[in-house]
Amino acid sequence: MTVPGKTIELITSELSSGKTTARAVAVRSLAAAENLNDTLNAFLQIDRAGATRRAEELDREAGTDGAADSIVQGQNAATESLLRAVPIAVKDNICVRGLQATCGSRILAGYHPPYDATVVERLRAAGAVIVGKTNCDEFAMGSSNENSAFGPVRNPWDTERVPGGSSGGSAAAVAARVVPAALGSETGGSVRQPAALCGVVGVKPTYGRVSRYGLVAFGSSLDQVSVFGLTVKDAAVVLQTIAGRDERDATTADVSVPDYAAQLADDIRGARVGVPRELLGEGVDADVRARVEEAIEAYRELGVEIVDVALPHAKYSIAVYYIIATAEASSNLARYDGVRYGYRTEDPEDLRQMYRRTRDEGFGAEVKRRIMLGTYVLSSGYYDAYYLKAQKVRTLIQQDFLDAFDVCDAVLTPTTPTPAFRLGEKTDDPLSMYLSDIYTCMANLAGVPGVSVPCGLSSAGLPVGFQLMGRHWGESTILRLAHAYEQAHPLDARPRVMAEE
Ligand code: GLN
């Protein structure tokens, strides 16, 4: 049993055996993106011309177009990498030269960044073909993709339901087999949560592992570019390509990047997985609890030792996250003033009115709510009561993880409290929407890595995911554990909406 669809490994083996060409791979992915977009709305821009051109170039370099005399050697050995000709989708808050970067917002409509994000530069150097920019919640604020100014993304398993957010378009594109991997971003769970809701793998690296240069800032102390994969291996290969120190982002650490993919097969017997039982009680959907209990059992059978751990401050993580993330957002979003980027209001009477009207017309309701909340918690009378206190509790949450990792190698929880909810179900109740991040945002606050892995379906046929969180810089360990589970229990069911094979 394997996961259905074309993984990176399958694409690259078909290429090297001459069964297909880079052009054919790109054409298939582009056609799927275009054909499914009416149904899913996963892409905000599909780069047919750019992707085809790049694929043809790769074919020429490899001599697979038959024109062997025109072989051009790539500038580096990376063209031989595992990502050669692999189609990849990129969330619309990550800069790709020549393509738009709207961040799902009207205020950035028409903005075309003149440069590639470091992660995109590294993907390209490794031979990847960028097929397009994916839909997302406005400025990555949301858990359902319903906050996009360009309409919601729909879940390929059930188009009446949300794909999760904020990286919903990337999650749906991978789930529908348009691409084997996609980039998203995480501030509080925006890759792991949609990965769980769409039945794919999502990895958030350690804070500082991946460059944020070219990622539009939301909460700078929390943001990390993160990866979706059809399988753990797909995600691992992409992560090792984009990870590592970048001179252009001073928060990237000079920590060596392991060959994650090569280490996936290492033995997991004897590893210790910690389960914070208090997080599996109230508020968790019965199907989610059942699937996660089965995953815990599966680990026991794989020779993993299951231990009890406590994360006593985890219950404050939503409150802390929505103070720190909004505070940082209120300051980061001050730059959208109608002068430097994208949208500007028409015929303002003076400069003040231009700023005001541009921001009023350009931002959506949730973004405005966050800017106001963030400005409030930073204001002089409330700074100590909210922002400062939240920072202190953030340290306690991080300490909980350090204590847990004294007795285990990874902490396992559900990724989300429920499977995918219906479109419109939570839009009038921000608090209930925020609670979708209850298991994910603690890893962002602590800076630790996390991976969401599909673990079967609910009784209604919707995917469920569990999450493993690891030590700082310990991506290898959680990816290996995730891979071992996936090998034993691959999600072999297919979403209703899926590209033809
Ligand atoms: N859903 C969370 C929020 O709305 C997390 C978003 C994210 O990780 N970008 O802030």
Coordinates of C-alpha atoms and ligand atoms in Angstrom, one line a residue:
M1 CA 0.0 0.0 0.0
T2 CA 1.2 3.4 -0.9
V3 CA -0.1 6.9 -1.0
P4 CA -1.8 7.4 -4.4
G5 CA -0.4 10.0 -6.8
K6 CA 3.0 11.1 -8.2
T7 CA 5.5 11.7 -5.5
I8 CA 8.8 13.5 -6.1
E9 CA 10.5 10.2 -6.1
L10 CA 8.2 8.8 -8.7
I11 CA 8.5 11.9 -10.9
T12 CA 12.3 11.9 -10.8
S13 CA 12.6 8.2 -11.4
E14 CA 10.2 8.5 -14.5
L15 CA 12.4 11.3 -15.7
S16 CA 15.7 9.5 -15.3
S17 CA 14.4 6.4 -16.9
G18 CA 13.3 8.5 -19.9
K19 CA 9.6 7.6 -19.4
T20 CA 8.7 11.3 -19.3
T21 CA 10.2 14.7 -19.8
A22 CA 10.4 17.8 -17.7
R23 CA 8.0 19.4 -20.2
A24 CA 5.5 16.7 -19.9
V25 CA 5.6 16.8 -16.1
A26 CA 5.1 20.6 -16.2
V27 CA 2.3 20.4 -18.7
R28 CA 0.4 17.8 -16.7
S29 CA 0.7 19.9 -13.5
L30 CA -0.3 23.1 -15.2
A31 CA -3.3 21.4 -16.8
A32 CA -4.4 20.0 -13.5
A33 CA -4.0 23.4 -11.8
E34 CA -6.1 25.1 -14.5
N35 CA -8.8 22.4 -14.8
L36 CA -9.4 22.2 -11.0
N37 CA -9.3 25.9 -10.3
D38 CA -12.9 26.5 -11.0
T39 CA -13.7 23.9 -8.3
L40 CA -11.0 24.5 -5.8
N41 CA -9.8 28.1 -6.3
A42 CA -6.4 26.9 -5.0
F43 CA -4.3 29.1 -7.4
L44 CA -4.3 32.9 -7.6
Q45 CA -1.9 32.8 -10.6
I46 CA -0.8 29.9 -12.7
D47 CA 2.5 30.5 -14.6
R48 CA 1.9 28.5 -17.7
A49 CA 4.5 30.4 -19.8
G50 CA 7.2 30.6 -17.1
A51 CA 6.9 27.0 -16.0
T52 CA 6.8 25.6 -19.5
R53 CA 9.9 27.6 -20.5
R54 CA 11.8 26.4 -17.4
A55 CA 10.9 22.8 -18.0
E56 CA 12.0 23.0 -21.7
E57 CA 15.3 24.5 -20.5
L58 CA 15.7 21.5 -18.1
D59 CA 15.0 19.1 -20.9
R60 CA 17.7 20.8 -23.0
E61 CA 20.2 20.7 -20.2
A62 CA 19.6 17.0 -19.8
G63 CA 19.4 16.3 -23.5
T64 CA 15.9 14.8 -23.1
D65 CA 14.4 16.8 -25.9
G66 CA 16.6 14.9 -28.4
A67 CA 18.8 17.9 -29.1
A68 CA 21.8 16.3 -27.5
D69 CA 24.2 18.7 -29.1
S70 CA 22.6 21.7 -27.4
I71 CA 23.1 20.4 -23.9
V72 CA 23.8 23.3 -21.6
Q73 CA 25.4 22.4 -18.3
G74 CA 23.6 23.8 -15.3
Q75 CA 25.6 26.4 -13.2
N76 CA 25.8 23.9 -10.4
A77 CA 25.4 20.3 -9.6
A78 CA 22.0 21.1 -8.2
T79 CA 20.3 20.3 -11.6
E80 CA 21.0 16.6 -10.6
S81 CA 19.2 17.1 -7.4
L82 CA 16.0 15.4 -6.4
L83 CA 13.9 18.4 -7.4
R84 CA 14.9 18.5 -11.0
A85 CA 11.7 19.2 -13.0
V86 CA 9.5 18.8 -9.9
P87 CA 6.5 21.1 -10.1
I88 CA 6.0 23.1 -6.9
A89 CA 3.3 25.6 -5.9
V90 CA 4.2 28.7 -3.8
K91 CA 1.9 30.5 -1.3
D92 CA 1.1 34.0 -2.5
N93 CA 2.9 35.6 0.5
I94 CA 6.2 34.4 -0.7
C95 CA 8.0 36.4 -3.4
V96 CA 8.6 34.9 -6.8
R97 CA 10.2 37.2 -9.3
G98 CA 7.8 38.1 -12.1
L99 CA 4.7 36.7 -10.5
Q100 CA 2.2 38.6 -8.3
A101 CA 2.4 38.5 -4.5
T102 CA -1.0 39.6 -3.2
C103 CA -1.0 37.7 0.1
G104 CA -4.7 37.2 -0.5
S105 CA -5.2 40.9 0.0
R106 CA -6.7 43.7 -2.1
I107 CA -4.1 46.1 -0.8
L108 CA -1.3 44.2 -2.6
A109 CA -3.3 43.7 -5.8
G110 CA -1.0 44.4 -8.8
Y111 CA 2.2 44.1 -6.7
H112 CA 4.9 42.1 -8.5
P113 CA 8.0 41.7 -6.4
P114 CA 11.2 42.3 -8.3
Y115 CA 13.1 39.5 -6.6
D116 CA 12.9 35.8 -5.5
A117 CA 12.6 34.9 -1.9
T118 CA 15.6 32.9 -0.7
V119 CA 13.5 29.7 -0.5
V120 CA 12.4 30.2 -4.1
E121 CA 15.9 30.9 -5.3
R122 CA 17.0 27.6 -3.6
L123 CA 14.2 25.6 -5.1
R124 CA 15.0 27.0 -8.6
A125 CA 18.7 26.2 -8.1
A126 CA 17.7 22.6 -7.3
G127 CA 15.8 22.4 -10.6
A128 CA 12.2 22.8 -9.3
V129 CA 9.6 24.3 -11.6
I130 CA 7.3 26.9 -10.0
V131 CA 3.8 26.4 -11.4
G132 CA 2.0 29.2 -9.7
K133 CA 1.0 31.2 -6.6
T134 CA -1.6 29.7 -4.2
N135 CA -4.6 31.3 -2.5
C136 CA -4.4 32.0 1.2
D137 CA -6.1 33.9 4.0
E138 CA -5.3 37.6 3.8
F139 CA -1.8 38.2 5.1
A140 CA -1.9 34.6 6.4
M141 CA -4.5 35.5 9.0
G142 CA -7.0 32.7 9.3
S143 CA -7.6 29.0 9.7
S144 CA -10.1 28.3 6.8
N145 CA -8.9 30.3 3.8
E146 CA -12.2 32.2 4.0
N147 CA -10.3 35.5 4.7
S148 CA -8.9 35.7 1.2
A149 CA -9.9 38.7 -0.8
F150 CA -10.1 36.4 -3.8
G151 CA -12.6 33.9 -2.5
P152 CA -12.2 30.8 -0.4
V153 CA -10.3 27.6 -1.4
R154 CA -12.4 24.4 -1.3
N155 CA -11.3 21.1 0.3
P156 CA -10.7 18.4 -2.4
W157 CA -12.2 15.8 0.0
D158 CA -15.5 17.7 0.2
T159 CA -15.9 21.0 -1.7
E160 CA -18.5 22.2 0.8
R161 CA -15.8 22.3 3.4
V162 CA -12.8 24.4 4.1
P163 CA -9.2 23.2 3.4
G164 CA -8.0 24.9 6.6
G165 CA -5.7 28.0 6.5
S166 CA -4.0 30.1 6.1
S167 CA -2.1 28.1 3.5
G168 CA -5.3 26.5 2.1
G169 CA -4.4 26.8 -1.6
S170 CA -1.1 25.0 -1.2
A171 CA -2.7 22.3 0.9
A172 CA -5.5 21.8 -1.7
A173 CA -3.0 21.8 -4.6
V174 CA -1.0 18.9 -3.0
A175 CA -4.1 17.0 -1.8
A176 CA -5.6 17.2 -5.4
R177 CA -2.2 15.9 -6.8
V178 CA -1.6 19.0 -8.8
V179 CA 1.9 19.1 -7.3
P180 CA 3.7 16.7 -5.0
A181 CA 4.9 19.5 -2.7
A182 CA 4.2 23.2 -2.0
L183 CA 5.4 26.0 0.1
G184 CA 3.3 27.6 2.7
S185 CA 4.0 29.7 5.7
E186 CA 3.4 29.3 9.4
T187 CA 2.9 31.8 12.1
G188 CA 0.6 29.7 14.3
G189 CA -0.2 26.4 12.4
S190 CA -1.0 27.6 8.9
V191 CA 0.7 24.6 7.3
R192 CA 0.1 21.8 9.8
Q193 CA -3.6 22.6 10.3
P194 CA -4.5 22.6 6.5
A195 CA -2.3 19.6 6.0
A196 CA -4.4 17.7 8.5
L197 CA -7.7 18.9 7.0
C198 CA -6.6 18.0 3.5
G199 CA -4.9 14.6 4.2
V200 CA -1.3 15.6 3.3
V201 CA 1.9 16.1 5.2
G202 CA 2.9 19.5 6.6
V203 CA 6.2 20.4 8.3
K204 CA 7.0 23.5 10.2
P205 CA 10.7 23.8 10.8
T206 CA 12.5 25.2 13.9
Y207 CA 12.3 29.0 14.0
G208 CA 15.5 30.1 12.3
R209 CA 15.9 27.0 10.2
V210 CA 14.6 28.6 7.0
S211 CA 15.1 32.1 5.6
R212 CA 12.2 34.5 5.8
Y213 CA 13.8 36.8 3.2
G214 CA 11.0 37.3 0.7
L215 CA 8.3 36.0 2.9
V216 CA 5.8 38.8 3.6
A217 CA 6.0 39.5 7.4
F218 CA 3.0 38.8 9.7
G219 CA 4.4 37.9 13.1
S220 CA 8.2 38.1 12.6
S221 CA 9.1 36.2 15.8
L222 CA 6.8 33.3 14.8
D223 CA 6.8 33.2 11.0
Q224 CA 8.6 30.3 9.2
V225 CA 8.3 29.2 5.6
S226 CA 6.9 25.6 5.9
V227 CA 6.4 22.7 3.5
F228 CA 3.5 20.5 2.3
G229 CA 4.3 17.1 0.8
L230 CA 2.2 14.3 -0.5
T231 CA 4.4 12.1 1.7
V232 CA 6.9 12.7 4.5
K233 CA 9.7 12.1 2.0
D234 CA 8.4 14.8 -0.4
A235 CA 8.3 17.3 2.4
A236 CA 11.7 16.3 3.7
V237 CA 13.4 16.7 0.3
V238 CA 11.9 20.2 -0.1
L239 CA 12.8 21.2 3.4
Q240 CA 16.4 20.2 3.1
T241 CA 16.6 22.2 -0.1
I242 CA 15.3 25.4 1.3
A243 CA 16.8 25.2 4.8
G244 CA 20.0 26.7 6.2
R245 CA 21.7 30.0 7.0
D246 CA 21.0 33.0 4.8
E247 CA 23.0 36.2 5.0
R248 CA 19.8 38.1 4.1
D249 CA 17.9 36.9 7.2
A250 CA 19.8 37.6 10.4
T251 CA 17.4 35.3 12.3
T252 CA 18.5 32.2 10.3
A253 CA 20.9 30.1 12.4
D254 CA 24.2 28.7 11.3
V255 CA 23.3 25.1 12.1
S256 CA 24.1 22.4 9.6
V257 CA 21.2 21.0 7.7
P258 CA 21.1 17.2 7.7
D259 CA 20.1 15.1 4.7
Y260 CA 16.6 14.6 6.1
A261 CA 15.5 12.3 3.3
A262 CA 18.5 10.0 3.7
Q263 CA 17.8 9.6 7.4
L264 CA 14.1 8.7 7.1
A265 CA 14.7 5.0 7.0
D266 CA 16.8 4.9 10.2
D267 CA 15.4 2.7 13.0
I268 CA 12.8 4.3 15.3
R269 CA 12.7 1.4 17.8
G270 CA 13.4 2.6 21.3
A271 CA 12.4 6.2 20.5
R272 CA 10.2 7.8 23.1
V273 CA 7.1 9.6 22.2
G274 CA 5.4 11.8 24.8
V275 CA 1.6 12.2 25.0
P276 CA 0.2 15.1 26.9
R277 CA -3.0 13.4 28.0
E278 CA -4.6 16.5 29.3
L279 CA -4.8 17.8 25.7
L280 CA -6.7 14.8 24.5
G281 CA -9.8 15.4 26.6
E282 CA -12.5 18.0 26.3
G283 CA -13.2 19.7 23.0
V284 CA -11.7 17.0 20.8
D285 CA -13.9 15.5 18.1
A286 CA -14.6 11.8 18.8
D287 CA -13.3 10.6 15.4
V288 CA -10.1 12.7 15.8
R289 CA -9.5 11.2 19.3
A290 CA -10.1 7.7 18.0
R291 CA -7.7 8.1 15.0
V292 CA -5.0 9.7 17.2
E293 CA -5.3 6.9 19.8
E294 CA -4.9 4.4 17.0
A295 CA -1.8 6.2 15.8
I296 CA -0.4 6.0 19.4
E297 CA -1.1 2.3 19.3
A298 CA 0.6 2.0 15.9
Y299 CA 3.8 3.6 17.4
R300 CA 3.8 1.0 20.2
E301 CA 3.6 -1.7 17.6
L302 CA 6.6 -0.1 15.8
G303 CA 8.6 -0.5 19.0
V304 CA 8.3 3.1 20.2
E305 CA 7.9 3.7 23.9
I306 CA 4.9 5.9 24.8
V307 CA 5.4 8.1 27.8
D308 CA 3.2 10.6 29.6
V309 CA 4.3 14.2 29.5
A310 CA 2.7 17.4 30.7
L311 CA 2.6 20.8 29.0
P312 CA 1.0 22.7 31.8
H313 CA 1.1 26.1 30.1
A314 CA -0.2 24.9 26.7
K315 CA -3.7 25.9 27.7
Y316 CA -2.6 29.5 27.5
S317 CA -1.1 29.3 24.0
I318 CA -4.1 30.6 22.0
A319 CA -4.4 33.6 24.2
V320 CA -0.7 34.3 24.1
Y321 CA -0.5 33.7 20.4
Y322 CA -3.3 36.1 19.6
I323 CA -1.6 38.8 21.7
I324 CA 1.9 38.4 20.3
A325 CA 0.9 37.7 16.7
T326 CA -1.4 40.7 16.5
A327 CA 1.1 43.0 18.2
E328 CA 3.7 42.1 15.6
A329 CA 1.2 42.2 12.8
S330 CA 0.0 45.7 13.7
S331 CA 3.5 46.9 13.3
N332 CA 4.4 44.9 10.2
L333 CA 1.3 46.0 8.4
A334 CA 1.9 49.7 8.9
R335 CA 3.9 49.7 5.7
Y336 CA 0.9 49.3 3.5
D337 CA 0.1 52.9 3.1
G338 CA -0.8 53.3 -0.6
V339 CA 2.7 54.8 -1.3
R340 CA 5.0 51.9 -1.6
Y341 CA 3.0 48.8 -2.7
G342 CA 0.0 47.8 -4.6
Y343 CA -3.4 49.5 -4.1
R344 CA -4.0 53.2 -3.6
T345 CA -7.4 54.8 -3.2
E346 CA -8.7 57.1 -5.9
D347 CA -8.7 60.9 -5.7
P348 CA -7.9 61.5 -2.1
E349 CA -8.2 65.1 -0.9
D350 CA -5.0 65.0 1.0
L351 CA -2.2 62.7 2.3
R352 CA -4.0 61.7 5.5
Q353 CA -7.1 60.8 3.7
M354 CA -5.1 58.8 1.1
Y355 CA -3.6 56.7 3.9
R356 CA -6.9 56.2 5.7
R357 CA -9.0 55.3 2.7
T358 CA -6.3 53.1 1.1
R359 CA -6.1 51.0 4.3
D360 CA -9.9 51.1 4.8
E361 CA -10.6 49.9 1.3
G362 CA -7.5 47.6 1.0
F363 CA -7.7 45.5 4.1
G364 CA -10.4 43.0 5.0
A365 CA -12.3 42.7 8.2
E366 CA -10.0 40.1 10.0
V367 CA -6.8 42.0 9.2
K368 CA -8.4 45.2 10.6
R369 CA -9.4 43.3 13.7
R370 CA -5.9 42.1 14.2
I371 CA -4.3 45.5 13.6
M372 CA -6.7 47.0 16.2
L373 CA -6.1 44.2 18.7
G374 CA -2.3 44.4 18.2
T375 CA -2.3 48.2 18.6
Y376 CA -4.3 47.9 21.8
V377 CA -2.1 45.3 23.5
L378 CA 1.0 47.4 22.7
S379 CA -0.6 50.7 23.9
S380 CA 1.1 52.3 26.9
G381 CA -1.7 51.6 29.3
Y382 CA -2.0 47.9 28.4
Y383 CA 1.5 46.9 27.4
D384 CA 2.4 45.3 30.7
A385 CA -1.0 43.7 31.2
Y386 CA -1.1 42.0 27.8
Y387 CA 2.0 42.1 25.7
L388 CA 4.6 41.8 28.4
K389 CA 2.6 39.1 30.3
A390 CA 2.2 37.2 27.0
Q391 CA 5.9 37.2 26.5
K392 CA 6.5 35.8 29.9
V393 CA 4.0 33.0 29.4
R394 CA 5.6 32.3 26.0
T395 CA 8.8 31.6 27.9
L396 CA 6.9 29.2 30.2
I397 CA 5.4 27.4 27.2
Q398 CA 8.9 27.0 25.8
Q399 CA 10.2 25.7 29.1
D400 CA 7.4 23.1 29.1
F401 CA 8.8 21.7 25.9
L402 CA 12.3 21.7 27.2
D403 CA 11.1 19.7 30.2
A404 CA 9.1 17.3 28.1
F405 CA 12.2 16.6 25.9
D406 CA 14.0 15.5 29.0
V407 CA 11.8 12.4 29.0
C408 CA 10.8 12.0 25.3
D409 CA 12.1 12.6 21.8
A410 CA 8.8 13.9 20.4
V411 CA 5.5 15.1 21.7
L412 CA 2.4 13.7 19.9
T413 CA -1.0 15.5 19.8
P414 CA -3.9 15.7 17.3
T415 CA -3.1 18.4 14.8
T416 CA -6.6 19.9 14.9
P417 CA -9.5 19.4 17.3
T418 CA -11.9 18.5 14.4
P419 CA -11.8 17.4 10.8
A420 CA -12.6 20.0 8.1
F421 CA -15.6 22.2 8.9
R422 CA -18.1 23.6 6.5
L423 CA -17.6 26.8 4.7
G424 CA -19.3 29.6 6.7
E425 CA -19.5 27.5 9.8
K426 CA -17.1 29.6 11.9
T427 CA -16.9 32.9 10.0
D428 CA -19.2 34.8 12.5
D429 CA -17.3 33.5 15.5
P430 CA -13.6 34.5 15.5
L431 CA -13.0 32.8 18.8
S432 CA -14.1 29.4 17.6
M433 CA -12.1 29.9 14.4
Y434 CA -9.0 30.8 16.6
L435 CA -9.5 27.5 18.5
S436 CA -8.6 25.6 15.4
D437 CA -5.0 26.4 16.2
I438 CA -5.1 25.1 19.7
Y439 CA -2.6 22.3 19.1
T440 CA -0.4 24.0 16.5
C441 CA 0.4 27.5 17.7
M442 CA 2.3 26.3 20.8
A443 CA 5.1 25.0 18.5
N444 CA 5.4 28.4 16.9
L445 CA 5.5 30.1 20.3
A446 CA 8.2 27.7 21.5
G447 CA 10.1 27.8 18.2
V448 CA 10.2 24.0 17.9
P449 CA 9.6 22.0 14.8
G450 CA 6.4 20.1 14.1
V451 CA 5.0 17.8 11.5
S452 CA 1.4 16.8 10.7
V453 CA 0.8 13.3 9.4
P454 CA -2.5 11.9 8.0
C455 CA -3.9 9.1 10.2
G456 CA -7.0 7.9 8.5
L457 CA -10.5 9.2 7.9
S458 CA -13.3 10.3 10.1
S459 CA -16.7 8.5 9.9
A460 CA -17.7 11.1 7.4
G461 CA -14.7 10.3 5.2
L462 CA -12.7 13.4 6.1
P463 CA -8.9 13.2 6.7
V464 CA -7.6 13.4 10.3
G465 CA -4.0 14.2 11.2
F466 CA -1.8 13.8 14.2
Q467 CA 1.2 16.0 15.0
L468 CA 4.7 15.4 16.3
M469 CA 6.7 18.2 17.8
G470 CA 10.4 17.9 18.3
R471 CA 13.5 19.5 19.9
H472 CA 14.9 22.7 18.4
W473 CA 16.8 21.7 15.3
G474 CA 15.4 18.1 15.7
E475 CA 13.5 17.9 12.4
S476 CA 15.3 14.7 11.6
T477 CA 13.8 12.8 14.5
I478 CA 10.2 13.9 14.0
L479 CA 10.4 13.3 10.2
R480 CA 11.8 9.8 10.8
L481 CA 9.0 9.0 13.2
A482 CA 6.5 10.4 10.8
H483 CA 7.9 8.4 7.9
A484 CA 7.9 5.1 9.9
Y485 CA 4.2 5.6 10.7
E486 CA 3.4 6.5 7.1
Q487 CA 5.2 3.4 5.8
A488 CA 3.0 1.3 8.0
H489 CA -0.2 3.2 7.6
P490 CA -0.2 5.2 4.4
L491 CA -3.4 7.2 3.7
D492 CA -4.5 5.2 0.6
A493 CA -7.9 6.8 0.2
R494 CA -8.3 9.4 -2.6
P495 CA -9.9 12.9 -2.3
R496 CA -13.0 13.4 -4.5
V497 CA -11.4 16.1 -6.5
M498 CA -8.1 15.0 -7.9
A499 CA -5.9 15.4 -10.9
E500 CA -6.0 12.6 -13.4
E501 CA -3.0 10.2 -13.1
Ligands
GLN1 N1 -4.7 30.5 12.0 C1 -3.7 31.3 12.7 C2 -4.0 32.8 12.6 O1 -5.0 33.1 12.1 C3 -2.4 31.0 12.2 C4 -2.0 31.6 10.9 C5 -0.7 31.3 10.4 O2 0.0 30.3 10.9 N2 -0.2 32.1 9.5 O3 -3.3 33.6 12.9

